Amino acid sequence: MAAALARLSRRTLADPSRLVPLRRLLSAEAAAPAVSPAAGPPLTPSDRVKWDYRGQRRIIPLGQWVPNIAVDAYVAPNVVLAGQVTVCDGASVWNGAVLRGDLNKITVGFCSNVQERCVLHAAWKSPTGLPAETLVERYVTLGAYSLLRSCTIEPECIIGQHSILMEGSLVETNSILESGSVLPPGRRIPTGELWAGNPARFVRKLTHEEILEIPKLAVAINDLMQSHFSEFLPYSTVYLEVEKMKKALNISL
Amino acid sequence: MGTLGRAIYSVGFWIRETGQALDRLGCRLQGNYYFQEQLSRHRTLMNVFDKVPNVHKDAFVAPSASVIGDVQVGQGSSIWYGCVLRGDVNSIHVGSGTNIQDNSLVHVAKSNLTGKVLPTIIGDNVTVGHNAVLHGCTVEDETFVGMGSVLLDGVVVEKHGMVAAGALVRQNTRIPCGEVWGGNPAKFLRKLTDEEIAFISQSATNYANLAQVHAAENAKSFDEIEFEKVLRKKFARRDEEYDSMLGVVREVPQELILPDNILPNKSPKPSQIG
């Protein structure tokens, strides 16, 4: 039964006149009219691509700004890097994160990790005198679902899950932010302290042992990243699927 | 194509077939552990039976966002990367000029159970921050929902209201006009100043401009992407001093110039938050 149905649909698809809408759906050129918002005619709702077979591109250059991933860094396949983003050596960006440097620079430093579904964005300017770029230095662990906007995180810090860092906040070396904490704009966390809460408050000083643990955690996550990294081949083989499908639908390559 | 070209083409074809055979062999050797990649099956706009999303042609919907079911998106709105607007049990209405930033979730509550209908209505020129969760609530025009905030069932944010970052607004709360609420559970913090109210609408227009740039970039076809890659390589930004020492004037090609409205020093009125 299924085979018969497949044969029938194959026969219908072979007829080129019925293929026009399908072809439009499949070809990337369908989206082309939207290229320049100023010049080209805007998309009509019927022209909007509902299913882009390419999925979301991982690297989205904006003008001259191209996101830059170091060879050693792991960036999960469904991460979006847009604009001025730099991911340094040994850093890892895990699934579902969005790093959008369209207004200012975003840097993820050596051996840092940005865990699942984090959002890093930068504003035009910050209320404090600091530059408004989002700077994550080396050996920083950003927990899942954390949100960073134009803040500076100095080396060897831990930012807990679900924490929110607003414009112009500064986390100094060797400090820890508990999960679920919110740093209001322009707040500074001094060296070697533990902060928590919404808005974040001082909890206690960190002991020497805890401070030594911070880079170890980053390195442990770096090790984990290596195993994920090795799972991905440099080039995917999806283009074969695309070719196969285009051939099945009689679209010239 | 000449005879030589044809010959090289067929040689290329043989080598590619060999490569694919090697690939299959490698997969066979990996045994049960190997994973074959597939085409993306993610759908940006999706129906649920007869509920069809209705997105205005000028709106930007990122390819990694999911707009499902009965969702209306107005003119100039933007749904950013990783957002989920799931109008499967009730309707979602997003006004014009609104932006719903990355990884946010908009959902609706039980439809017609115990006579309660809670669609989600988001007004015009609203800024919904990153990672926000809006569940069956009403957000009126020109409001600001901060990053990582959660709005539960039946919340109403009145015009010019503001929910601070990381707030959790409990069921059936009404945030009056021109007030800031924050904390968990959300409490009244202070009144908004006129400057901040002006900033909210400014933020919405900024985002609408930004969205246009992203929309143009995301809608590019494969050929255009490759073309711009080559252009970018050719016109890679050298140090400006270096160029001026050599007396080189580099003309940036049209394709690589961003519109003025997203560059900070060229914009008419830059504000704190983009």
mmCIF file of N, CA, C and O in Angstrom, chain A residues 31 35 37 42-44 48 50-51 53-57 60-66 80 96 98 100 102-103 117 119 121 123-125 145 147 149 164 166-167 198 236-243 245, chain B residues 16 20 37 39-40 42 44-45 55-59 63-64 80-82 102-103 130-131 147-148 165-166 207 210 214 216-220 222 224-225 232 235 237 252 256 258 262-264 272-274:
data_model
loop_
_atom_site.group_PDB
_atom_site.id
_atom_site.type_symbol
_atom_site.label_atom_id
_atom_site.label_comp_id
_atom_site.label_asym_id
_atom_site.label_seq_id
_atom_site.Cartn_x
_atom_site.Cartn_y
_atom_site.Cartn_z
ATOM 1 N N ALA A 31 13.688 32.864 -1.429
ATOM 2 C CA ALA A 31 13.821 33.910 -0.429
ATOM 3 C C ALA A 31 14.507 35.137 -0.986
ATOM 4 O O ALA A 31 14.577 36.146 -0.335
ATOM 5 N N VAL A 35 16.158 40.252 -0.196
ATOM 6 C CA VAL A 35 17.568 40.535 0.068
ATOM 7 C C VAL A 35 17.821 41.942 0.569
ATOM 8 O O VAL A 35 18.348 42.147 1.640
ATOM 9 N N PRO A 37 16.194 45.211 1.962
ATOM 10 C CA PRO A 37 14.914 45.730 2.434
ATOM 11 C C PRO A 37 14.576 47.073 1.796
ATOM 12 O O PRO A 37 13.422 47.422 1.669
ATOM 13 N N PRO A 42 9.199 43.813 -0.852
ATOM 14 C CA PRO A 42 9.141 42.996 0.360
ATOM 15 C C PRO A 42 8.433 41.668 0.099
ATOM 16 O O PRO A 42 7.722 41.520 -0.891
ATOM 17 N N LEU A 43 8.673 40.743 0.982
ATOM 18 C CA LEU A 43 8.062 39.427 0.852
ATOM 19 C C LEU A 43 6.558 39.534 1.003
ATOM 20 O O LEU A 43 6.064 40.214 1.886
ATOM 21 N N THR A 44 5.857 38.848 0.154
ATOM 22 C CA THR A 44 4.434 38.709 0.398
ATOM 23 C C THR A 44 4.269 37.455 1.256
ATOM 24 O O THR A 44 5.120 36.588 1.211
ATOM 25 N N ARG A 48 6.874 33.799 1.766
ATOM 26 C CA ARG A 48 7.710 33.545 2.934
ATOM 27 C C ARG A 48 8.041 32.069 3.035
ATOM 28 O O ARG A 48 7.173 31.216 2.893
ATOM 29 N N LYS A 50 8.495 28.737 4.604
ATOM 30 C CA LYS A 50 8.033 28.139 5.851
ATOM 31 C C LYS A 50 8.984 27.055 6.315
ATOM 32 O O LYS A 50 9.040 26.725 7.486
ATOM 33 N N TRP A 51 9.675 26.492 5.337
ATOM 34 C CA TRP A 51 10.627 25.447 5.700
ATOM 35 C C TRP A 51 11.875 25.678 4.879
ATOM 36 O O TRP A 51 11.869 25.510 3.672
ATOM 37 N N TYR A 53 15.208 24.305 3.913
ATOM 38 C CA TYR A 53 15.850 22.999 4.074
ATOM 39 C C TYR A 53 17.240 23.111 4.657
ATOM 40 O O TYR A 53 17.804 22.149 5.133
ATOM 41 N N ARG A 54 17.807 24.323 4.630
ATOM 42 C CA ARG A 54 19.153 24.479 5.174
ATOM 43 C C ARG A 54 19.150 24.672 6.677
ATOM 44 O O ARG A 54 20.187 24.670 7.302
ATOM 45 N N GLY A 55 17.968 24.901 7.243
ATOM 46 C CA GLY A 55 17.908 25.179 8.673
ATOM 47 C C GLY A 55 18.502 26.537 8.971
ATOM 48 O O GLY A 55 18.715 27.344 8.079
ATOM 49 N N GLN A 56 18.753 26.781 10.236
ATOM 50 C CA GLN A 56 19.364 28.053 10.621
ATOM 51 C C GLN A 56 20.862 27.972 10.404
ATOM 52 O O GLN A 56 21.498 27.024 10.825
ATOM 53 N N ARG A 57 21.406 28.980 9.730
ATOM 54 C CA ARG A 57 22.866 29.010 9.595
ATOM 55 C C ARG A 57 23.485 29.309 10.947
ATOM 56 O O ARG A 57 22.957 30.086 11.718
ATOM 57 N N ILE A 60 26.259 33.925 11.059
ATOM 58 C CA ILE A 60 25.552 34.930 10.285
ATOM 59 C C ILE A 60 26.408 36.178 10.215
ATOM 60 O O ILE A 60 26.541 36.913 11.176
ATOM 61 N N PRO A 61 27.053 36.420 9.084
ATOM 62 C CA PRO A 61 27.829 37.649 8.963
ATOM 63 C C PRO A 61 26.905 38.820 8.740
ATOM 64 O O PRO A 61 25.858 38.681 8.110
ATOM 65 N N LEU A 62 27.264 39.952 9.281
ATOM 66 C CA LEU A 62 26.479 41.158 9.044
ATOM 67 C C LEU A 62 27.421 42.181 8.435
ATOM 68 O O LEU A 62 28.375 42.594 9.092
ATOM 69 N N GLY A 63 27.188 42.553 7.236
ATOM 70 C CA GLY A 63 28.081 43.496 6.570
ATOM 71 C C GLY A 63 29.483 42.940 6.538
ATOM 72 O O GLY A 63 29.704 41.841 6.079
ATOM 73 N N GLN A 64 30.439 43.698 7.071
ATOM 74 C CA GLN A 64 31.813 43.220 7.068
ATOM 75 C C GLN A 64 32.153 42.375 8.285
ATOM 76 O O GLN A 64 33.254 41.858 8.369
ATOM 77 N N TRP A 65 31.260 42.306 9.209
ATOM 78 C CA TRP A 65 31.558 41.572 10.432
ATOM 79 C C TRP A 65 31.260 40.099 10.239
ATOM 80 O O TRP A 65 30.119 39.713 9.993
ATOM 81 N N VAL A 66 32.259 39.297 10.399
ATOM 82 C CA VAL A 66 32.058 37.858 10.312
ATOM 83 C C VAL A 66 32.378 37.255 11.674
ATOM 84 O O VAL A 66 33.438 37.538 12.224
ATOM 85 N N VAL A 80 23.539 30.175 17.288
ATOM 86 C CA VAL A 80 23.526 31.261 16.306
ATOM 87 C C VAL A 80 24.591 32.273 16.704
ATOM 88 O O VAL A 80 24.555 32.812 17.800
ATOM 89 N N GLY A 96 21.832 25.601 21.572
ATOM 90 C CA GLY A 96 20.742 26.558 21.766
ATOM 91 C C GLY A 96 21.172 27.933 22.218
ATOM 92 O O GLY A 96 20.326 28.773 22.479
ATOM 93 N N VAL A 98 22.603 31.730 21.856
ATOM 94 C CA VAL A 98 22.555 32.764 20.824
ATOM 95 C C VAL A 98 23.572 33.833 21.203
ATOM 96 O O VAL A 98 23.501 34.399 22.284
ATOM 97 N N ARG A 100 24.748 37.270 19.799
ATOM 98 C CA ARG A 100 24.344 38.210 18.759
ATOM 99 C C ARG A 100 25.115 39.505 18.948
ATOM 100 O O ARG A 100 24.761 40.336 19.763
ATOM 101 N N ASP A 102 25.479 42.274 17.111
ATOM 102 C CA ASP A 102 25.160 43.168 16.007
ATOM 103 C C ASP A 102 25.388 44.623 16.346
ATOM 104 O O ASP A 102 25.499 45.439 15.450
ATOM 105 N N LEU A 103 25.433 44.970 17.602
ATOM 106 C CA LEU A 103 25.677 46.364 17.940
ATOM 107 C C LEU A 103 27.070 46.563 18.511
ATOM 108 O O LEU A 103 27.617 47.647 18.459
ATOM 109 N N ARG A 117 21.499 27.281 25.916
ATOM 110 C CA ARG A 117 20.481 28.323 25.797
ATOM 111 C C ARG A 117 20.843 29.638 26.480
ATOM 112 O O ARG A 117 19.988 30.344 26.996
ATOM 113 N N VAL A 119 22.071 33.522 26.236
ATOM 114 C CA VAL A 119 21.978 34.590 25.254
ATOM 115 C C VAL A 119 23.029 35.629 25.600
ATOM 116 O O VAL A 119 23.066 36.130 26.722
ATOM 117 N N HIS A 121 24.380 39.237 24.290
ATOM 118 C CA HIS A 121 24.063 40.324 23.377
ATOM 119 C C HIS A 121 24.821 41.545 23.873
ATOM 120 O O HIS A 121 25.249 41.586 25.018
ATOM 121 N N ALA A 123 24.922 45.967 23.893
ATOM 122 C CA ALA A 123 24.186 47.197 23.607
ATOM 123 C C ALA A 123 25.119 48.192 22.950
ATOM 124 O O ALA A 123 26.307 47.954 22.824
ATOM 125 N N TRP A 124 24.568 49.322 22.549
ATOM 126 C CA TRP A 124 25.390 50.339 21.912
ATOM 127 C C TRP A 124 26.383 50.956 22.883
ATOM 128 O O TRP A 124 27.527 51.169 22.593
ATOM 129 N N LYS A 125 25.869 51.322 24.032
ATOM 130 C CA LYS A 125 26.775 51.899 25.023
ATOM 131 C C LYS A 125 26.250 51.526 26.401
ATOM 132 O O LYS A 125 25.061 51.255 26.569
ATOM 133 N N TYR A 145 21.097 28.881 30.529
ATOM 134 C CA TYR A 145 20.043 29.910 30.547
ATOM 135 C C TYR A 145 20.513 31.247 31.094
ATOM 136 O O TYR A 145 19.699 32.057 31.489
ATOM 137 N N LEU A 147 22.023 35.058 30.916
ATOM 138 C CA LEU A 147 21.782 36.149 29.972
ATOM 139 C C LEU A 147 22.811 37.219 30.211
ATOM 140 O O LEU A 147 22.901 37.752 31.302
ATOM 141 N N ARG A 149 24.428 40.876 28.873
ATOM 142 C CA ARG A 149 24.238 41.989 27.965
ATOM 143 C C ARG A 149 25.259 43.054 28.288
ATOM 144 O O ARG A 149 25.212 43.642 29.363
ATOM 145 N N ILE A 164 21.194 36.674 35.301
ATOM 146 C CA ILE A 164 21.017 37.744 34.323
ATOM 147 C C ILE A 164 22.001 38.851 34.660
ATOM 148 O O ILE A 164 22.034 39.332 35.784
ATOM 149 N N MET A 166 23.044 42.560 33.503
ATOM 150 C CA MET A 166 22.560 43.641 32.646
ATOM 151 C C MET A 166 23.684 44.572 32.239
ATOM 152 O O MET A 166 24.837 44.350 32.574
ATOM 153 N N GLU A 167 23.308 45.636 31.547
ATOM 154 C CA GLU A 167 24.295 46.507 30.911
ATOM 155 C C GLU A 167 25.364 46.988 31.876
ATOM 156 O O GLU A 167 25.065 47.452 32.970
ATOM 157 N N ASN A 198 18.164 38.255 43.721
ATOM 158 C CA ASN A 198 17.583 39.136 42.713
ATOM 159 C C ASN A 198 17.102 40.400 43.403
ATOM 160 O O ASN A 198 16.110 40.356 44.103
ATOM 161 N N SER A 236 29.771 18.488 6.803
ATOM 162 C CA SER A 236 28.646 17.580 6.959
ATOM 163 C C SER A 236 28.351 16.935 5.599
ATOM 164 O O SER A 236 28.817 17.397 4.568
ATOM 165 N N THR A 237 27.600 15.872 5.636
ATOM 166 C CA THR A 237 27.278 15.180 4.394
ATOM 167 C C THR A 237 25.848 15.461 3.961
ATOM 168 O O THR A 237 25.280 14.727 3.165
ATOM 169 N N VAL A 238 25.285 16.538 4.471
ATOM 170 C CA VAL A 238 23.884 16.816 4.166
ATOM 171 C C VAL A 238 23.696 17.181 2.701
ATOM 172 O O VAL A 238 22.649 16.926 2.120
ATOM 173 N N TYR A 239 24.760 17.719 2.102
ATOM 174 C CA TYR A 239 24.629 18.113 0.696
ATOM 175 C C TYR A 239 24.235 16.913 -0.170
ATOM 176 O O TYR A 239 23.560 17.068 -1.177
ATOM 177 N N LEU A 240 24.630 15.721 0.257
ATOM 178 C CA LEU A 240 24.223 14.518 -0.480
ATOM 179 C C LEU A 240 22.712 14.353 -0.432
ATOM 180 O O LEU A 240 22.069 14.032 -1.423
ATOM 181 N N GLU A 241 22.160 14.581 0.757
ATOM 182 C CA GLU A 241 20.707 14.493 0.924
ATOM 183 C C GLU A 241 20.008 15.520 0.032
ATOM 184 O O GLU A 241 18.999 15.219 -0.591
ATOM 185 N N VAL A 242 20.595 16.720 -0.007
ATOM 186 C CA VAL A 242 19.992 17.783 -0.823
ATOM 187 C C VAL A 242 20.027 17.378 -2.288
ATOM 188 O O VAL A 242 19.030 17.510 -3.011
ATOM 189 N N GLU A 243 21.175 16.847 -2.712
ATOM 190 C CA GLU A 243 21.289 16.438 -4.117
ATOM 191 C C GLU A 243 20.295 15.336 -4.447
ATOM 192 O O GLU A 243 19.622 15.373 -5.475
ATOM 193 N N MET A 245 17.491 14.698 -2.960
ATOM 194 C CA MET A 245 16.124 15.196 -2.962
ATOM 195 C C MET A 245 15.845 16.034 -4.206
ATOM 196 O O MET A 245 14.789 15.905 -4.826
ATOM 197 N N ARG B 16 34.097 11.181 -6.924
ATOM 198 C CA ARG B 16 33.073 11.451 -5.907
ATOM 199 C C ARG B 16 32.372 10.171 -5.489
ATOM 200 O O ARG B 16 32.096 9.971 -4.299
ATOM 201 N N GLN B 20 32.144 8.601 -1.818
ATOM 202 C CA GLN B 20 30.915 8.201 -1.125
ATOM 203 C C GLN B 20 30.984 6.750 -0.675
ATOM 204 O O GLN B 20 30.479 6.407 0.399
ATOM 205 N N GLU B 37 23.453 12.234 9.059
ATOM 206 C CA GLU B 37 22.856 13.562 9.126
ATOM 207 C C GLU B 37 21.690 13.664 8.153
ATOM 208 O O GLU B 37 21.699 13.041 7.096
ATOM 209 N N LEU B 39 18.486 16.329 6.421
ATOM 210 C CA LEU B 39 18.101 17.702 6.147
ATOM 211 C C LEU B 39 17.378 18.285 7.347
ATOM 212 O O LEU B 39 16.779 17.550 8.119
ATOM 213 N N SER B 40 17.451 19.587 7.461
ATOM 214 C CA SER B 40 16.738 20.229 8.549
ATOM 215 C C SER B 40 15.242 20.006 8.365
ATOM 216 O O SER B 40 14.708 20.204 7.281
ATOM 217 N N HIS B 42 13.206 21.366 10.649
ATOM 218 C CA HIS B 42 12.604 22.408 11.480
ATOM 219 C C HIS B 42 11.730 23.304 10.614
ATOM 220 O O HIS B 42 12.143 23.743 9.550
ATOM 221 N N THR B 44 9.776 26.806 10.394
ATOM 222 C CA THR B 44 9.685 28.118 11.033
ATOM 223 C C THR B 44 8.232 28.496 11.279
ATOM 224 O O THR B 44 7.880 28.984 12.341
ATOM 225 N N LEU B 45 7.410 28.260 10.292
ATOM 226 C CA LEU B 45 5.970 28.498 10.458
ATOM 227 C C LEU B 45 5.278 27.161 10.321
ATOM 228 O O LEU B 45 5.580 26.391 9.410
ATOM 229 N N VAL B 55 1.682 35.805 9.298
ATOM 230 C CA VAL B 55 2.796 36.696 9.564
ATOM 231 C C VAL B 55 2.839 37.764 8.482
ATOM 232 O O VAL B 55 2.805 37.446 7.292
ATOM 233 N N HIS B 56 2.896 38.986 8.899
ATOM 234 C CA HIS B 56 2.953 40.094 7.938
ATOM 235 C C HIS B 56 4.228 40.002 7.115
ATOM 236 O O HIS B 56 5.260 39.560 7.606
ATOM 237 N N LYS B 57 4.151 40.470 5.882
ATOM 238 C CA LYS B 57 5.305 40.304 5.000
ATOM 239 C C LYS B 57 6.514 41.116 5.438
ATOM 240 O O LYS B 57 7.648 40.770 5.117
ATOM 241 N N ASP B 58 6.313 42.180 6.195
ATOM 242 C CA ASP B 58 7.453 42.982 6.629
ATOM 243 C C ASP B 58 8.038 42.530 7.963
ATOM 244 O O ASP B 58 8.955 43.152 8.480
ATOM 245 N N ALA B 59 7.481 41.488 8.540
ATOM 246 C CA ALA B 59 7.993 41.033 9.833
ATOM 247 C C ALA B 59 9.205 40.141 9.615
ATOM 248 O O ALA B 59 9.349 39.504 8.581
ATOM 249 N N PRO B 63 15.052 32.053 11.135
ATOM 250 C CA PRO B 63 14.831 30.678 10.694
ATOM 251 C C PRO B 63 14.828 29.660 11.838
ATOM 252 O O PRO B 63 14.260 28.588 11.689
ATOM 253 N N SER B 64 15.452 30.005 12.965
ATOM 254 C CA SER B 64 15.438 29.034 14.057
ATOM 255 C C SER B 64 14.281 29.276 15.013
ATOM 256 O O SER B 64 14.170 28.582 16.015
ATOM 257 N N TRP B 80 12.998 36.795 17.101
ATOM 258 C CA TRP B 80 14.431 36.548 16.968
ATOM 259 C C TRP B 80 14.771 35.078 17.119
ATOM 260 O O TRP B 80 13.900 34.247 17.327
ATOM 261 N N TYR B 81 16.062 34.811 17.061
ATOM 262 C CA TYR B 81 16.563 33.432 17.022
ATOM 263 C C TYR B 81 16.072 32.600 18.205
ATOM 264 O O TYR B 81 16.110 33.034 19.334
ATOM 265 N N GLY B 82 15.642 31.405 17.881
ATOM 266 C CA GLY B 82 15.300 30.444 18.929
ATOM 267 C C GLY B 82 14.006 30.711 19.657
ATOM 268 O O GLY B 82 13.717 30.044 20.645
ATOM 269 N N ASP B 102 15.658 36.921 21.448
ATOM 270 C CA ASP B 102 16.137 35.548 21.350
ATOM 271 C C ASP B 102 15.666 34.619 22.468
ATOM 272 O O ASP B 102 15.637 35.008 23.626
ATOM 273 N N ASN B 103 15.359 33.405 22.074
ATOM 274 C CA ASN B 103 15.049 32.313 23.002
ATOM 275 C C ASN B 103 13.841 32.564 23.902
ATOM 276 O O ASN B 103 13.742 31.960 24.958
ATOM 277 N N HIS B 130 15.270 38.999 26.000
ATOM 278 C CA HIS B 130 15.744 37.638 25.784
ATOM 279 C C HIS B 130 15.194 36.703 26.855
ATOM 280 O O HIS B 130 15.036 37.089 28.004
ATOM 281 N N ASN B 131 14.953 35.453 26.444
ATOM 282 C CA ASN B 131 14.580 34.394 27.381
ATOM 283 C C ASN B 131 13.327 34.679 28.205
ATOM 284 O O ASN B 131 13.155 34.074 29.262
ATOM 285 N N MET B 147 14.603 41.188 30.281
ATOM 286 C CA MET B 147 15.245 39.911 29.999
ATOM 287 C C MET B 147 14.912 38.886 31.070
ATOM 288 O O MET B 147 14.868 39.200 32.255
ATOM 289 N N GLY B 148 14.682 37.673 30.645
ATOM 290 C CA GLY B 148 14.515 36.563 31.569
ATOM 291 C C GLY B 148 13.322 36.672 32.489
ATOM 292 O O GLY B 148 13.262 35.991 33.504
ATOM 293 N N ALA B 165 14.148 43.059 34.574
ATOM 294 C CA ALA B 165 14.792 41.809 34.196
ATOM 295 C C ALA B 165 14.703 40.793 35.333
ATOM 296 O O ALA B 165 14.827 41.149 36.500
ATOM 297 N N GLY B 166 14.453 39.556 34.978
ATOM 298 C CA GLY B 166 14.427 38.478 35.954
ATOM 299 C C GLY B 166 13.219 38.475 36.860
ATOM 300 O O GLY B 166 13.209 37.775 37.868
ATOM 301 N N TYR B 207 15.084 48.214 17.317
ATOM 302 C CA TYR B 207 15.016 46.792 17.035
ATOM 303 C C TYR B 207 14.394 46.510 15.689
ATOM 304 O O TYR B 207 14.802 45.580 15.002
ATOM 305 N N LEU B 210 17.136 46.946 13.259
ATOM 306 C CA LEU B 210 18.082 45.846 13.369
ATOM 307 C C LEU B 210 17.519 44.592 12.702
ATOM 308 O O LEU B 210 18.228 43.858 12.020
ATOM 309 N N HIS B 214 18.958 41.786 9.820
ATOM 310 C CA HIS B 214 19.013 40.341 10.022
ATOM 311 C C HIS B 214 18.137 39.607 9.020
ATOM 312 O O HIS B 214 18.506 38.544 8.537
ATOM 313 N N ALA B 216 17.400 40.502 6.007
ATOM 314 C CA ALA B 216 18.057 40.476 4.706
ATOM 315 C C ALA B 216 19.153 39.425 4.684
ATOM 316 O O ALA B 216 19.294 38.669 3.721
ATOM 317 N N GLU B 217 19.899 39.341 5.786
ATOM 318 C CA GLU B 217 21.015 38.408 5.826
ATOM 319 C C GLU B 217 20.514 36.963 5.819
ATOM 320 O O GLU B 217 21.047 36.107 5.130
ATOM 321 N N ASN B 218 19.446 36.723 6.590
ATOM 322 C CA ASN B 218 18.970 35.351 6.723
ATOM 323 C C ASN B 218 18.246 34.853 5.492
ATOM 324 O O ASN B 218 18.045 33.662 5.334
ATOM 325 N N ALA B 219 17.794 35.788 4.638
ATOM 326 C CA ALA B 219 17.032 35.354 3.469
ATOM 327 C C ALA B 219 17.925 35.101 2.271
ATOM 328 O O ALA B 219 17.444 34.862 1.180
ATOM 329 N N LYS B 220 19.234 35.184 2.464
ATOM 330 C CA LYS B 220 20.124 35.059 1.314
ATOM 331 C C LYS B 220 20.195 33.627 0.814
ATOM 332 O O LYS B 220 20.138 32.685 1.589
ATOM 333 N N PHE B 222 22.179 30.519 -1.303
ATOM 334 C CA PHE B 222 23.512 29.958 -1.182
ATOM 335 C C PHE B 222 24.525 30.721 -2.038
ATOM 336 O O PHE B 222 25.621 31.038 -1.584
ATOM 337 N N GLU B 224 24.473 33.820 -3.078
ATOM 338 C CA GLU B 224 24.790 35.145 -2.538
ATOM 339 C C GLU B 224 25.735 35.048 -1.357
ATOM 340 O O GLU B 224 26.642 35.864 -1.204
ATOM 341 N N ILE B 225 25.516 34.037 -0.517
ATOM 342 C CA ILE B 225 26.374 33.867 0.647
ATOM 343 C C ILE B 225 27.805 33.638 0.203
ATOM 344 O O ILE B 225 28.746 34.257 0.705
ATOM 345 N N ARG B 232 34.172 39.590 0.971
ATOM 346 C CA ARG B 232 34.666 39.931 2.298
ATOM 347 C C ARG B 232 36.145 39.609 2.415
ATOM 348 O O ARG B 232 36.908 40.327 3.026
ATOM 349 N N PHE B 235 37.998 42.301 0.491
ATOM 350 C CA PHE B 235 37.997 43.622 1.099
ATOM 351 C C PHE B 235 38.154 43.539 2.600
ATOM 352 O O PHE B 235 37.619 44.350 3.324
ATOM 353 N N ARG B 237 39.075 43.969 6.221
ATOM 354 C CA ARG B 237 39.415 45.268 6.790
ATOM 355 C C ARG B 237 40.851 45.260 7.297
ATOM 356 O O ARG B 237 41.166 44.613 8.280
ATOM 357 N N VAL B 252 34.530 50.006 0.026
ATOM 358 C CA VAL B 252 33.777 48.861 0.504
ATOM 359 C C VAL B 252 32.636 48.607 -0.468
ATOM 360 O O VAL B 252 31.910 49.526 -0.828
ATOM 361 N N LEU B 256 28.426 44.955 1.287
ATOM 362 C CA LEU B 256 28.961 44.787 2.635
ATOM 363 C C LEU B 256 28.738 45.993 3.520
ATOM 364 O O LEU B 256 29.223 46.049 4.633
ATOM 365 N N LEU B 258 26.507 48.091 5.876
ATOM 366 C CA LEU B 258 25.281 47.963 6.652
ATOM 367 C C LEU B 258 24.535 49.285 6.603
ATOM 368 O O LEU B 258 25.149 50.340 6.484
ATOM 369 N N ILE B 262 21.832 50.925 12.060
ATOM 370 C CA ILE B 262 22.268 50.054 13.146
ATOM 371 C C ILE B 262 23.684 50.368 13.625
ATOM 372 O O ILE B 262 24.156 49.807 14.587
ATOM 373 N N LEU B 263 24.354 51.252 12.928
ATOM 374 C CA LEU B 263 25.684 51.606 13.403
ATOM 375 C C LEU B 263 25.566 52.702 14.457
ATOM 376 O O LEU B 263 24.877 53.692 14.237
ATOM 377 N N PRO B 264 26.225 52.527 15.590
ATOM 378 C CA PRO B 264 25.999 53.436 16.718
ATOM 379 C C PRO B 264 26.356 54.888 16.425
ATOM 380 O O PRO B 264 25.627 55.784 16.796
ATOM 381 N N GLN B 272 20.498 53.816 25.320
ATOM 382 C CA GLN B 272 21.241 52.890 26.189
ATOM 383 C C GLN B 272 21.186 51.461 25.691
ATOM 384 O O GLN B 272 22.180 50.786 25.588
ATOM 385 N N ILE B 273 19.986 51.024 25.452
ATOM 386 C CA ILE B 273 19.812 49.631 25.083
ATOM 387 C C ILE B 273 19.428 49.612 23.618
ATOM 388 O O ILE B 273 18.619 50.418 23.187
ATOM 389 N N GLY B 274 20.006 48.673 22.903
ATOM 390 C CA GLY B 274 19.842 48.670 21.461
ATOM 391 C C GLY B 274 18.450 48.539 20.990
ATOM 392 O O GLY B 274 17.663 47.800 21.358
#
